[in-house]
Short mmCIF file of C-alpha atoms and ligand atoms in Angstrom, two decimals:
data_model
loop_
_atom_site.label_atom_id
_atom_site.label_comp_id
_atom_site.label_asym_id
_atom_site.label_seq_id
_atom_site.Cartn_x
_atom_site.Cartn_y
_atom_site.Cartn_z
CA ALA A 1 -5.89 14.81 0.28
CA GLY A 2 -9.37 15.90 1.26
CA ALA A 3 -9.79 15.28 4.92
CA ALA A 4 -13.10 14.42 6.42
CA GLY A 5 -14.46 16.15 9.43
CA ALA A 6 -16.57 18.76 11.05
CA GLY A 7 -16.70 21.96 9.08
CA GLY A 8 -15.26 25.26 10.18
CA LEU A 9 -17.61 27.43 12.10
CA VAL A 10 -18.73 30.77 10.76
CA VAL A 11 -18.43 33.16 13.68
CA GLY A 12 -20.87 35.90 14.40
CA ALA A 13 -19.53 38.53 16.78
CA ALA A 14 -15.75 38.59 16.35
CA GLY A 15 -15.65 37.69 12.67
CA GLY A 16 -18.70 39.76 11.81
CA ALA A 17 -16.92 43.04 12.36
CA VAL A 18 -14.12 41.95 10.08
CA GLY A 19 -16.56 40.85 7.42
CA ALA A 20 -18.27 44.23 7.54
CA SER A 21 -15.05 46.12 6.99
CA MET A 22 -14.13 43.78 4.14
CA ALA A 23 -17.45 44.51 2.48
CA SER A 24 -16.85 48.24 2.46
CA ASP A 25 -14.39 47.76 -0.41
CA ASP A 26 -16.89 46.13 -2.73
CA GLY A 27 -18.04 49.22 -4.59
CA GLY A 28 -20.63 50.24 -2.04
CA SER A 29 -23.19 47.49 -2.53
CA GLY A 30 -22.57 46.32 1.03
CA ALA A 31 -22.58 42.70 -0.08
CA ARG A 32 -20.00 40.45 1.46
CA LEU A 33 -17.73 38.99 -1.20
CA THR A 34 -17.16 35.71 0.53
CA SER A 35 -17.41 33.99 3.90
CA LEU A 36 -13.90 32.63 3.49
CA GLY A 37 -12.34 35.29 5.70
CA THR A 38 -14.91 35.13 8.50
CA THR A 39 -14.79 31.39 9.00
CA ALA A 40 -13.17 30.49 12.32
CA VAL A 41 -12.07 27.10 13.64
CA PRO A 42 -12.11 26.85 17.46
CA PHE A 43 -8.71 26.13 19.03
CA HIS A 44 -9.91 24.70 22.33
CA GLY A 45 -11.45 21.26 22.60
CA THR A 46 -10.68 17.62 23.21
CA ARG A 47 -8.73 17.40 19.93
CA GLN A 48 -6.32 19.87 18.45
CA PRO A 49 -7.65 21.59 15.34
CA GLY A 50 -5.99 20.92 11.97
CA ILE A 51 -6.43 17.15 12.09
CA THR A 52 -10.05 16.52 11.17
CA THR A 53 -10.58 20.12 10.07
CA PRO A 54 -11.31 20.05 6.32
CA ALA A 55 -8.04 20.97 4.59
CA GLN A 56 -7.62 24.73 4.23
CA ALA A 57 -6.00 26.12 1.10
CA ARG A 58 -2.53 26.61 2.61
CA THR A 59 -0.19 25.06 5.08
CA VAL A 60 3.14 26.08 6.54
CA LEU A 61 4.94 23.33 8.41
CA VAL A 62 7.64 24.58 10.75
CA ALA A 63 9.87 22.25 12.79
CA TYR A 64 11.78 23.65 15.76
CA ASP A 65 14.73 22.49 17.83
CA LEU A 66 15.10 23.63 21.42
CA GLU A 67 17.93 26.08 21.97
CA PRO A 68 20.76 24.58 24.03
CA GLY A 69 19.91 25.00 27.69
CA THR A 70 16.13 25.15 27.27
CA ASP A 71 14.57 23.15 30.08
CA ARG A 72 11.15 21.78 30.78
CA ALA A 73 9.89 25.01 32.38
CA GLY A 74 11.03 27.05 29.39
CA THR A 75 9.34 24.64 27.02
CA ALA A 76 6.16 24.72 29.08
CA ALA A 77 6.15 28.52 29.03
CA LEU A 78 6.53 28.46 25.23
CA MET A 79 3.68 25.99 24.82
CA ARG A 80 1.50 28.26 26.93
CA ARG A 81 2.38 31.30 24.83
CA TRP A 82 1.88 29.35 21.63
CA SER A 83 -1.47 27.90 22.73
CA ASP A 84 -2.86 31.23 23.94
CA THR A 85 -1.72 32.96 20.77
CA ALA A 86 -3.01 30.21 18.45
CA ALA A 87 -6.42 30.49 20.12
CA ARG A 88 -6.49 34.26 19.62
CA LEU A 89 -5.26 34.09 16.03
CA GLY A 90 -7.91 31.47 15.35
CA ARG A 91 -10.56 33.95 16.50
CA GLY A 92 -9.13 36.56 14.14
CA GLU A 93 -7.55 38.64 16.90
CA ARG A 94 -4.17 40.23 16.27
CA PRO A 95 -2.31 39.65 19.49
CA ASP A 96 0.70 41.90 18.96
CA ALA A 97 1.83 45.17 17.49
CA ASP A 98 2.98 43.36 14.37
CA GLY A 99 -0.50 42.35 13.33
CA GLN A 100 -0.53 44.54 10.26
CA VAL A 101 0.24 41.77 7.80
CA ALA A 102 -3.14 40.21 8.47
CA LEU A 103 -4.93 43.33 9.66
CA ASP A 104 -7.72 43.43 7.09
CA ALA A 105 -8.43 39.73 7.08
CA GLY A 106 -10.68 37.57 9.22
CA PRO A 107 -9.50 34.34 10.81
CA SER A 108 -9.71 32.58 7.44
CA SER A 109 -10.01 29.15 9.10
CA LEU A 110 -6.56 29.50 10.64
CA THR A 111 -5.43 26.55 12.72
CA ALA A 112 -2.16 25.81 14.50
CA THR A 113 -1.44 22.22 15.50
CA PHE A 114 1.50 21.33 17.75
CA GLY A 115 3.53 18.12 17.89
CA PHE A 116 6.58 16.79 19.74
CA GLY A 117 9.42 14.76 18.20
CA GLY A 118 11.23 11.95 20.00
CA SER A 119 14.34 14.09 20.51
CA LEU A 120 12.37 16.47 22.75
CA PHE A 121 11.84 13.76 25.35
CA ASP A 122 15.57 13.02 25.52
CA LYS A 123 16.55 16.68 25.78
CA LEU A 124 14.05 17.41 28.55
CA GLY A 125 14.78 14.26 30.57
CA LEU A 126 11.31 12.92 29.86
CA ALA A 127 12.32 9.56 28.38
CA ASP A 128 10.02 7.73 30.82
CA ARG A 129 7.00 9.66 29.52
CA ARG A 130 7.79 9.04 25.87
CA PRO A 131 5.01 7.00 24.26
CA GLY A 132 6.02 3.62 22.86
CA ALA A 133 5.08 4.40 19.27
CA LEU A 134 7.30 7.50 19.10
CA LYS A 135 10.26 5.60 17.71
CA ALA A 136 12.48 6.61 14.81
CA LEU A 137 10.81 5.43 11.62
CA PRO A 138 12.66 2.54 9.95
CA SER A 139 14.42 3.27 6.69
CA PHE A 140 12.64 2.23 3.54
CA PRO A 141 14.09 1.14 0.17
CA ASP A 142 14.87 3.92 -2.32
CA GLU A 143 14.31 6.88 -0.01
CA GLU A 144 16.75 9.77 -0.35
CA LEU A 145 16.32 11.58 2.96
CA ASP A 146 17.74 14.99 3.74
CA ALA A 147 18.45 14.94 7.48
CA THR A 148 18.51 18.73 7.74
CA ARG A 149 14.86 18.88 6.61
CA SER A 150 13.73 15.87 8.62
CA ASP A 151 12.65 15.35 12.26
CA GLY A 152 12.86 18.09 14.91
CA ASP A 153 12.01 18.57 18.58
CA MET A 154 8.66 20.22 17.80
CA LEU A 155 6.35 20.63 14.83
CA VAL A 156 3.92 23.46 14.22
CA GLN A 157 1.44 22.91 11.42
CA VAL A 158 -0.22 26.20 10.47
CA CYS A 159 -3.14 25.93 8.04
CA GLY A 160 -5.47 28.62 6.72
CA ASP A 161 -7.34 29.83 3.70
CA ASP A 162 -5.27 32.99 3.24
CA ALA A 163 -1.52 33.17 2.63
CA LEU A 164 -1.03 36.46 4.52
CA VAL A 165 -2.93 35.18 7.53
CA CYS A 166 -0.76 32.04 7.52
CA PHE A 167 2.46 34.04 7.23
CA HIS A 168 1.38 36.27 10.08
CA ALA A 169 0.66 33.30 12.30
CA VAL A 170 3.96 31.61 11.47
CA ARG A 171 5.90 34.79 12.15
CA THR A 172 4.03 35.51 15.39
CA LEU A 173 4.66 32.00 16.72
CA GLN A 174 8.31 32.13 15.68
CA ARG A 175 8.82 35.45 17.49
CA LEU A 176 7.35 33.91 20.63
CA ALA A 177 9.92 31.10 20.41
CA ARG A 178 12.98 33.32 20.32
CA GLY A 179 15.61 32.24 22.85
CA VAL A 180 13.72 29.00 23.53
CA ALA A 181 13.51 27.19 20.20
CA ARG A 182 14.94 27.78 16.74
CA VAL A 183 13.45 26.91 13.36
CA ARG A 184 14.99 23.71 12.02
CA TRP A 185 13.11 23.52 8.72
CA GLN A 186 10.02 24.92 7.06
CA MET A 187 7.84 23.78 4.16
CA THR A 188 4.95 25.50 2.49
CA GLY A 189 2.09 23.67 0.85
CA PHE A 190 -1.12 24.45 -0.97
CA THR A 191 -4.25 22.86 -2.22
CA ARG A 192 -7.40 24.13 -3.83
CA SER A 193 -9.00 27.29 -2.42
CA PRO A 194 -12.60 27.10 -1.23
CA GLY A 195 -14.85 28.32 -4.02
CA ALA A 196 -12.47 27.38 -6.84
CA THR A 197 -14.87 24.59 -7.80
CA LEU A 198 -18.63 24.99 -8.09
CA ARG A 199 -19.20 22.51 -5.28
CA PRO A 200 -16.82 21.09 -2.68
CA MET A 201 -14.84 18.25 -4.24
CA THR A 202 -12.00 15.96 -3.25
CA HIS A 203 -8.71 17.74 -3.93
CA ARG A 204 -6.30 16.96 -6.76
CA ASN A 205 -2.59 16.48 -6.32
CA LEU A 206 0.10 17.71 -8.73
CA MET A 207 -0.08 14.50 -10.76
CA GLY A 208 -3.66 15.53 -11.47
CA GLN A 209 -5.24 12.69 -9.51
CA VAL A 210 -8.24 13.01 -7.26
CA ASP A 211 -6.52 12.43 -3.90
CA GLY A 212 -8.23 11.67 -0.59
CA THR A 213 -11.14 9.48 -1.69
CA GLY A 214 -10.20 6.44 0.39
CA ASN A 215 -9.70 8.43 3.58
CA PRO A 216 -11.52 7.28 6.71
CA GLN A 217 -14.52 9.47 7.55
CA THR A 218 -15.13 11.05 10.95
CA GLY A 219 -18.49 9.26 11.11
CA ASP A 220 -16.90 5.80 10.76
CA ALA A 221 -17.48 3.63 13.84
CA ASP A 222 -13.77 3.05 14.40
CA PHE A 223 -12.53 6.49 13.29
CA ASP A 224 -11.42 7.71 16.71
CA ALA A 225 -9.77 4.40 17.57
CA LYS A 226 -7.81 4.45 14.31
CA ILE A 227 -6.75 8.10 14.34
CA PHE A 228 -6.48 9.13 18.00
CA ILE A 229 -4.36 7.62 20.76
CA GLY A 230 -6.40 5.39 23.07
CA ASP A 231 -5.73 3.66 26.38
CA GLU A 232 -3.24 1.21 24.91
CA GLY A 233 -1.19 3.95 23.25
CA ALA A 234 -1.25 5.96 26.48
CA ALA A 235 0.10 3.13 28.62
CA GLY A 236 3.05 3.47 30.98
CA GLY A 237 4.12 7.05 31.49
CA ALA A 238 2.27 8.26 28.41
CA ALA A 239 -1.18 8.85 29.92
CA TRP A 240 -0.79 12.52 28.89
CA ALA A 241 -0.96 11.45 25.20
CA ARG A 242 -4.47 9.94 25.35
CA GLY A 243 -6.63 11.68 22.75
CA GLY A 244 -3.61 12.87 20.81
CA SER A 245 -2.45 11.58 17.43
CA TYR A 246 0.74 10.74 15.57
CA VAL A 247 1.61 12.58 12.40
CA VAL A 248 4.00 11.32 9.76
CA VAL A 249 5.36 14.08 7.53
CA ARG A 250 7.14 13.07 4.32
CA ARG A 251 8.18 15.41 1.55
CA ILE A 252 7.63 13.28 -1.54
CA ARG A 253 8.95 14.74 -4.78
CA MET A 254 7.03 13.75 -7.90
CA LEU A 255 9.03 12.93 -11.02
CA LEU A 256 6.55 14.88 -13.06
CA ASP A 257 8.40 14.75 -16.39
CA ALA A 258 8.44 10.95 -16.30
CA TRP A 259 4.82 10.90 -15.14
CA ASP A 260 3.70 13.18 -17.96
CA ASP A 261 5.30 10.79 -20.46
CA LEU A 262 2.65 8.20 -19.57
CA ASP A 263 -0.69 8.44 -21.35
CA VAL A 264 -3.80 8.72 -19.20
CA PRO A 265 -4.75 5.00 -19.30
CA ALA A 266 -1.23 4.11 -18.17
CA GLN A 267 -1.45 6.67 -15.35
CA GLU A 268 -4.80 5.22 -14.28
CA HIS A 269 -3.27 1.74 -14.29
CA VAL A 270 -0.60 2.93 -11.83
CA ILE A 271 -3.16 4.18 -9.31
CA GLY A 272 -6.17 1.95 -10.03
CA ARG A 273 -8.50 4.94 -10.33
CA ARG A 274 -9.66 7.13 -13.19
CA LYS A 275 -8.00 10.48 -13.51
CA ASP A 276 -11.08 12.53 -14.40
CA THR A 277 -13.57 11.32 -11.78
CA GLY A 278 -11.40 9.43 -9.31
CA ALA A 279 -13.63 6.36 -9.80
CA PRO A 280 -12.01 2.93 -9.55
CA VAL A 281 -10.91 1.59 -12.95
CA THR A 282 -13.43 -1.22 -12.35
CA GLY A 283 -16.25 1.30 -12.88
CA GLY A 284 -18.81 3.47 -11.12
CA ASP A 285 -18.15 6.85 -9.60
CA GLU A 286 -15.69 8.18 -7.03
CA ARG A 287 -17.61 6.60 -4.16
CA THR A 288 -18.02 3.14 -5.78
CA GLU A 289 -16.05 0.39 -4.02
CA PRO A 290 -13.14 -0.90 -6.13
CA ASP A 291 -13.73 -4.45 -7.45
CA TYR A 292 -10.36 -5.93 -6.60
CA GLY A 293 -11.24 -9.41 -7.88
CA ARG A 294 -12.37 -8.39 -11.38
CA ARG A 295 -10.33 -9.66 -14.33
CA GLY A 296 -10.32 -8.29 -17.87
CA PRO A 297 -10.72 -10.27 -21.12
CA ASP A 298 -6.97 -10.97 -21.01
CA GLY A 299 -7.40 -12.67 -17.63
CA ARG A 300 -5.45 -10.00 -15.80
CA LEU A 301 -6.68 -8.14 -12.73
CA VAL A 302 -8.29 -4.86 -13.83
CA ILE A 303 -6.89 -3.14 -10.71
CA ALA A 304 -3.31 -4.28 -11.19
CA GLU A 305 -1.42 -6.28 -8.59
CA ASN A 306 0.87 -3.27 -8.02
CA ALA A 307 -1.75 -0.51 -8.37
CA HIS A 308 -1.28 2.11 -5.63
CA ILE A 309 -4.77 1.65 -4.15
CA ARG A 310 -4.46 -2.15 -3.99
CA VAL A 311 -1.07 -2.00 -2.27
CA SER A 312 -2.11 0.68 0.24
CA ALA A 313 -5.76 -0.15 1.01
CA PRO A 314 -6.56 -1.13 4.62
CA GLU A 315 -8.26 -4.37 3.52
CA PHE A 316 -4.89 -5.67 2.27
CA ASN A 317 -2.89 -4.21 5.16
CA ARG A 318 -4.48 -5.67 8.30
CA ASP A 319 -6.77 -2.68 8.43
CA ALA A 320 -3.87 -0.17 8.66
CA THR A 321 -5.60 3.20 8.55
CA MET A 322 -4.41 6.80 8.37
CA LEU A 323 -6.05 10.11 7.76
CA ARG A 324 -4.09 11.58 4.84
CA ARG A 325 -4.25 15.36 4.96
CA GLY A 326 -1.45 16.28 2.60
CA TYR A 327 -0.66 19.40 0.63
CA SER A 328 1.10 20.05 -2.68
CA TYR A 329 4.36 21.96 -2.84
CA HIS A 330 6.19 23.65 -5.69
CA ASP A 331 9.53 25.24 -4.86
CA GLY A 332 10.78 26.10 -8.34
CA PHE A 333 12.94 23.91 -10.52
CA ARG A 334 15.98 21.81 -9.81
CA PRO A 335 19.39 22.28 -11.46
CA ASP A 336 18.47 19.57 -14.01
CA GLY A 337 15.37 21.56 -15.02
CA THR A 338 12.80 19.24 -13.46
CA PRO A 339 10.13 20.62 -11.11
CA ASP A 340 10.91 20.65 -7.40
CA ALA A 341 7.32 19.74 -6.70
CA GLY A 342 5.28 17.04 -5.11
CA LEU A 343 3.32 16.10 -2.06
CA LEU A 344 3.79 17.12 1.56
CA PHE A 345 2.39 13.81 2.79
CA ILE A 346 0.84 14.44 6.21
CA ALA A 347 -0.87 11.43 7.75
CA TRP A 348 -2.55 11.22 11.17
CA GLN A 349 -2.98 7.96 13.03
CA ALA A 350 -3.31 6.35 16.46
CA ASP A 351 -0.12 4.28 16.05
CA PRO A 352 2.38 4.58 13.17
CA ARG A 353 3.54 1.01 13.80
CA GLN A 354 0.10 -0.13 12.67
CA GLY A 355 -0.47 2.64 10.11
CA PHE A 356 2.22 4.33 8.10
CA VAL A 357 5.12 1.92 8.71
CA PRO A 358 3.66 -1.36 7.40
CA VAL A 359 1.92 0.39 4.49
CA GLN A 360 5.05 2.25 3.41
CA GLN A 361 7.10 -0.95 3.74
CA LYS A 362 4.73 -2.55 1.25
CA LEU A 363 4.52 0.48 -1.04
CA ALA A 364 8.31 0.81 -1.22
CA ARG A 365 8.56 -2.79 -2.43
CA GLY A 366 5.62 -3.18 -4.73
CA ASP A 367 3.83 0.04 -5.68
CA ALA A 368 3.72 1.04 -9.35
CA LEU A 369 3.78 4.67 -8.20
CA SER A 370 7.23 4.28 -6.62
CA ALA A 371 8.96 4.77 -9.98
CA PHE A 372 7.49 8.27 -10.13
CA VAL A 373 8.16 9.58 -6.62
CA ARG A 374 11.12 10.12 -4.26
CA HIS A 375 10.79 10.45 -0.50
CA GLU A 376 13.10 13.33 0.44
CA THR A 377 12.38 14.09 4.09
CA SER A 378 10.77 12.36 7.03
CA GLY A 379 9.39 13.22 10.42
CA LEU A 380 7.28 11.59 13.11
CA PHE A 381 5.67 13.69 15.84
CA VAL A 382 3.12 13.06 18.54
CA ALA A 383 0.45 15.73 18.77
CA PRO A 384 -0.93 15.98 22.31
CA PRO A 385 -4.70 16.10 22.76
CA GLY A 386 -6.44 19.46 22.54
CA CYS A 387 -6.75 21.68 25.59
CA PRO A 388 -9.67 23.50 27.18
CA GLU A 389 -9.61 27.25 27.64
CA GLY A 390 -7.12 28.27 30.33
CA ARG A 391 -4.78 25.38 29.66
CA TYR A 392 -2.12 24.78 27.01
CA VAL A 393 -1.29 21.98 24.59
CA GLY A 394 1.10 19.50 26.20
CA GLN A 395 0.45 20.70 29.76
CA GLU A 396 -0.07 17.17 31.13
CA LEU A 397 3.43 16.30 29.90
CA LEU A 398 5.30 19.48 30.75
CA GLU A 399 3.85 20.84 34.00
C1 HEM B 401 -4.76 6.40 -2.12
C2 HEM B 401 -1.75 9.29 -4.55
C3 HEM B 401 1.75 8.35 -1.34
C4 HEM B 401 -1.35 5.72 1.23
C5 HEM B 401 -4.24 7.25 -3.07
C6 HEM B 401 -4.94 7.71 -4.25
C7 HEM B 401 -4.09 8.53 -4.90
C8 HEM B 401 -2.86 8.58 -4.19
C9 HEM B 401 -4.38 9.29 -6.19
C10 HEM B 401 -6.36 7.32 -4.66
C11 HEM B 401 -7.38 8.24 -4.11
C12 HEM B 401 -7.48 8.19 -2.62
O1 HEM B 401 -8.02 7.24 -2.04
O2 HEM B 401 -6.99 9.12 -2.00
C13 HEM B 401 -0.54 9.29 -3.89
C14 HEM B 401 0.62 10.01 -4.31
C15 HEM B 401 1.61 9.74 -3.42
C16 HEM B 401 1.07 8.85 -2.42
C17 HEM B 401 0.69 10.89 -5.54
C18 HEM B 401 3.02 10.26 -3.37
C19 HEM B 401 3.43 11.36 -3.95
C20 HEM B 401 1.22 7.55 -0.37
C21 HEM B 401 1.94 7.08 0.81
C22 HEM B 401 1.05 6.34 1.52
C23 HEM B 401 -0.20 6.34 0.80
C24 HEM B 401 3.40 7.38 1.13
C25 HEM B 401 1.24 5.61 2.84
C26 HEM B 401 2.37 5.10 3.27
C27 HEM B 401 -2.53 5.70 0.55
C28 HEM B 401 -3.73 5.06 1.06
C29 HEM B 401 -4.72 5.24 0.08
C30 HEM B 401 -4.11 6.01 -0.99
C31 HEM B 401 -3.89 4.35 2.39
C32 HEM B 401 -6.18 4.78 0.16
C33 HEM B 401 -6.30 3.41 -0.39
C34 HEM B 401 -7.74 2.95 -0.32
O3 HEM B 401 -8.17 2.58 0.78
O4 HEM B 401 -8.42 2.99 -1.31
N1 HEM B 401 -2.96 7.77 -3.06
N2 HEM B 401 -0.24 8.60 -2.75
N3 HEM B 401 -0.06 7.07 -0.34
N4 HEM B 401 -2.79 6.25 -0.67
FE1 HEM B 401 -1.50 7.36 -1.74
#
C-alpha cells in the first residue's frame, strides 16, 4: 500500500556525520553509497509521523497492555519517555548504552507512531475522555480472529528502511516500558526497499498486485477531513484527540496456493485491475479512472459486480475513505504446508464508523477477494495528534 505524503527529509548536520562514516567503507572512493541511511523524518509536528510518511521498507507493530497497577501518572511518564526517545532515534541519535545494534546506521527514515486502545481508557479511569468512535469493531462474516494477537491498551508502529535500526528502536522502547506496560503481541512487516525499482512505484503485495493506487492523496481537498480527527470527532471529553487519527490493524492471511491456481485474467477479474501495470481492466494506465459502467460484448460489466475495487471504492460507499498503509508479512509455513503470509492491513481514518466498518461489512458479504483471504487478528487504536518539542504524544489526555 503506497501511502501518499510529504517525503522524508534528508538531514544535513546530524545525518551527515553518519553518512561520512558509512562512505569510508566503500573502497576509498569517498562516494556515498546511498542516501537511504541519512534520511530522517521529523518526530515533532502537528501530526505524528508514520501516517502520511511514504511507507518505509519495514514495520514492526507492537501492542502493549499496562501492567496491573499502572496508573495515569505512570502511563504519562512512559509516553514522555517514549516520545523523547522516538524523537532522538528519528534524528539518528542512540539514546542509551545499548545503541550498538544500530551504531553504524543513520536514522534510515525511522518513525514511531503511538496509539491508544479502548481498554486503556477503562483501566485509567478515563472513560469520559474516550472518543465516540473508539468502540470495539463489530464482528464480520468469516473472520477467524485470534484474541491473543488482537487489540491492546497501546500500539507502537515502528517503521524504517533498515531492519537493524527498526529492531533497535523496538527494543529501546520496550526497555523503557518495563514495569509499566508489557508486550501483548508483535508483528513484523515489509514492503519494497527504496531503490529496488528504477523509479519510485506503487508497492506490490504478496498476491503480486499493485496495491495502493486508489489511496487518497495528501493534496486532495478533503484529505485532512477524511484522515484526521476534526471538531466533530473531538466532541465531548475528546478535545485532546483533535488532529489525531484512527488506525485499524488487521492481519489478513492470503490463501496463496488457491490464488496461484487462478490464471492471471481470473486474478485480474477478482480485483478489477491488471496485474502488470495496476491499470483498471477497462483500460488505460495505473492512474486512469476505472470505467465502472462499461460492459463487454457478452453484456456483462467489465469490472465485475464483485470486483474488489468496485466493492471498496469510496464512490460506492458514501465516500468512505481510508489511507491504506499496509505491509506484507511472511512468518514461515503452517502445519498444512501453506504459507503463513499475507497483508498487515493498516488503515488510517478520521472515523472508522464511516471508513473501515461499512467498507469491510460490504467486502465480507460481496467481495470476490474474500475467498482468498482470512482475517486473523483485529485492532482499533486512536493515535493522538503529534506533539511539539518539549511535549509528549497524548499529553492533553494524560496530564
Ligand atoms: C484497493 C488488495 C483488503 C479497501 C485494492 C487494490 C488491491 C487491493 C490490489 C487495487 C489497487 C489500489 O487501489 O490499492 C487487497 C488485498 C487485501 C485487501 C490483497 C487483503 C489481503 C482490503 C480491506 C479493505 C480494502 C480489508 C477495507 C476494509 C480497499 C480500498 C481500495 C482497495 C478502499 C481502493 C478502491 C478504489 O477507490 O479504487 N485492494 N485489499 N482492501 N482496497 Fe483492498
